[in-house]
CSV table of C-alpha atoms in Angstrom, one decimal:
chain,number,residue,atom,x,y,z
A,1,MET,CA,67.6,71.7,61.9
A,2,ASN,CA,67.9,71.9,57.9
A,3,THR,CA,64.0,72.1,56.9
A,4,PRO,CA,63.1,75.5,55.7
A,5,ILE,CA,61.1,77.7,57.5
A,6,GLU,CA,58.7,79.8,55.7
A,7,PRO,CA,59.2,83.4,57.1
A,8,LEU,CA,63.0,82.8,56.0
A,9,GLN,CA,62.0,81.4,52.6
A,10,GLN,CA,60.0,84.2,52.1
A,11,ILE,CA,63.1,86.3,52.5
A,12,VAL,CA,65.5,84.3,50.4
A,13,GLU,CA,63.1,84.4,48.0
A,14,ARG,CA,62.7,88.2,47.7
A,15,ASP,CA,66.5,88.0,47.2
A,16,GLN,CA,67.2,91.5,48.5
A,17,VAL,CA,70.8,91.1,49.5
A,18,TRP,CA,73.3,93.8,50.5
A,19,PRO,CA,75.5,93.9,47.0
A,20,ARG,CA,71.9,93.9,45.3
A,21,MET,CA,70.6,96.7,47.2
A,22,ALA,CA,73.6,99.2,47.9
A,23,ALA,CA,73.7,99.1,43.9
A,24,LYS,CA,69.9,99.5,43.6
A,25,TYR,CA,70.3,102.7,45.8
A,26,GLY,CA,74.0,104.1,44.8
A,27,VAL,CA,75.3,102.9,48.6
A,28,ASP,CA,79.5,102.4,48.4
A,29,ASN,CA,79.8,100.3,51.5
A,30,PRO,CA,80.3,97.0,51.1
A,31,ILE,CA,79.0,96.3,54.4
A,32,PRO,CA,75.3,96.0,55.6
A,33,PRO,CA,74.5,98.4,57.7
A,34,TRP,CA,72.8,96.2,60.1
A,35,LYS,CA,76.1,93.6,60.5
A,36,SER,CA,76.8,96.2,63.2
A,37,SER,CA,73.7,95.0,64.9
A,38,LEU,CA,74.0,91.4,64.3
A,39,ASP,CA,77.3,91.3,65.7
A,40,GLY,CA,76.2,92.9,68.9
A,41,LEU,CA,73.3,90.4,68.9
A,42,CYS,CA,75.0,87.4,68.7
A,43,ASP,CA,77.7,88.9,71.7
A,44,ALA,CA,74.8,89.3,73.5
A,45,LEU,CA,73.6,85.6,73.0
A,46,ASP,CA,76.7,84.3,73.8
A,47,ALA,CA,76.3,85.9,77.1
A,48,ALA,CA,72.8,85.2,77.7
A,49,ALA,CA,71.8,83.3,80.7
A,50,CYS,CA,68.2,83.6,80.2
A,51,GLY,CA,66.0,80.3,80.5
A,52,ALA,CA,64.7,80.2,77.3
A,53,ASP,CA,66.9,77.7,74.9
A,54,VAL,CA,69.4,80.4,73.9
A,55,PRO,CA,72.1,78.3,71.8
A,56,THR,CA,75.8,78.3,73.3
A,57,PHE,CA,78.9,80.4,70.9
A,58,LYS,CA,79.8,76.8,69.9
A,59,GLU,CA,76.2,75.8,69.3
A,60,ARG,CA,75.6,79.3,67.2
A,61,ARG,CA,78.6,79.0,65.3
A,62,ASP,CA,78.1,75.3,64.5
A,63,GLU,CA,74.6,75.5,63.5
A,64,GLU,CA,75.6,78.4,61.5
A,65,ASP,CA,78.5,76.8,59.9
A,66,ALA,CA,75.4,73.6,59.1
A,67,LEU,CA,73.0,75.9,57.6
A,68,ALA,CA,74.9,78.5,55.7
A,69,SER,CA,76.4,75.6,53.7
A,70,THR,CA,73.3,74.2,52.9
A,71,LEU,CA,70.1,76.0,53.9
A,72,TYR,CA,71.1,79.3,53.2
A,73,ALA,CA,73.9,78.3,50.6
A,74,GLY,CA,72.7,80.8,48.2
A,75,LEU,CA,72.7,83.7,50.1
A,76,PRO,CA,76.2,85.6,50.9
A,77,TYR,CA,77.4,86.5,53.7
A,78,PRO,CA,76.4,88.2,56.3
A,79,GLU,CA,73.3,87.5,55.0
A,80,ASN,CA,73.4,83.9,55.4
A,81,GLN,CA,75.1,84.3,58.9
A,82,LEU,CA,71.8,86.2,59.9
A,83,MET,CA,68.9,83.9,58.5
A,84,ALA,CA,70.9,80.9,59.8
A,85,LEU,CA,70.8,82.9,63.2
A,86,ALA,CA,66.6,83.5,63.2
A,87,HIS,CA,66.8,79.9,61.6
A,88,SER,CA,68.3,78.5,65.0
A,89,LEU,CA,66.6,80.8,67.1
A,90,LEU,CA,63.4,80.1,65.4
A,91,VAL,CA,63.7,76.2,65.8
A,92,ARG,CA,64.9,76.4,69.4
A,93,GLY,CA,61.7,78.4,70.1
A,94,VAL,CA,63.3,81.6,71.6
A,95,ILE,CA,60.8,83.2,68.7
A,96,THR,CA,58.0,81.9,67.3
A,97,GLU,CA,57.5,82.2,63.2
A,98,SER,CA,54.6,84.8,64.3
A,99,GLU,CA,56.5,87.0,66.1
A,100,LEU,CA,59.1,86.7,63.5
A,101,SER,CA,56.6,87.4,60.9
A,102,GLN,CA,54.9,90.6,62.7
A,103,ARG,CA,58.3,92.2,63.4
A,104,LEU,CA,59.5,91.9,59.6
A,105,ALA,CA,55.6,93.3,59.2
A,106,GLU,CA,56.4,96.2,61.5
A,107,VAL,CA,60.6,96.7,60.0
A,108,ARG,CA,59.3,96.7,56.5
A,109,ALA,CA,56.2,99.7,56.7
A,110,ARG,CA,59.1,101.6,59.1
A,111,LEU,CA,61.2,101.8,55.8
A,112,GLN,CA,58.3,102.0,53.0
A,113,ALA,CA,56.9,105.3,54.9
């Protein structure tokens, strides 16, 4: 579980954490705009009853705690929570690295348009 995953490592290396981005763009809100979506995703995963290897609430939180204190310790909260969730879903095969990379590229293209 503590093995780095390339697309996630690239995100960490870019160091685009909310405090820096908010300061760069003059945003005063200390909470990232995507935090409510992350919370909603976690709630949906907690209630999921699909065939995929979706972690239970306890598994997700345990994995989040372990990853946030090791592999993603250099990131602030909630970035470390987001990265830990993505890491867990990748390790469990809920999403593949290529799917994640494709979705990240789509989001980046929309943001830069």
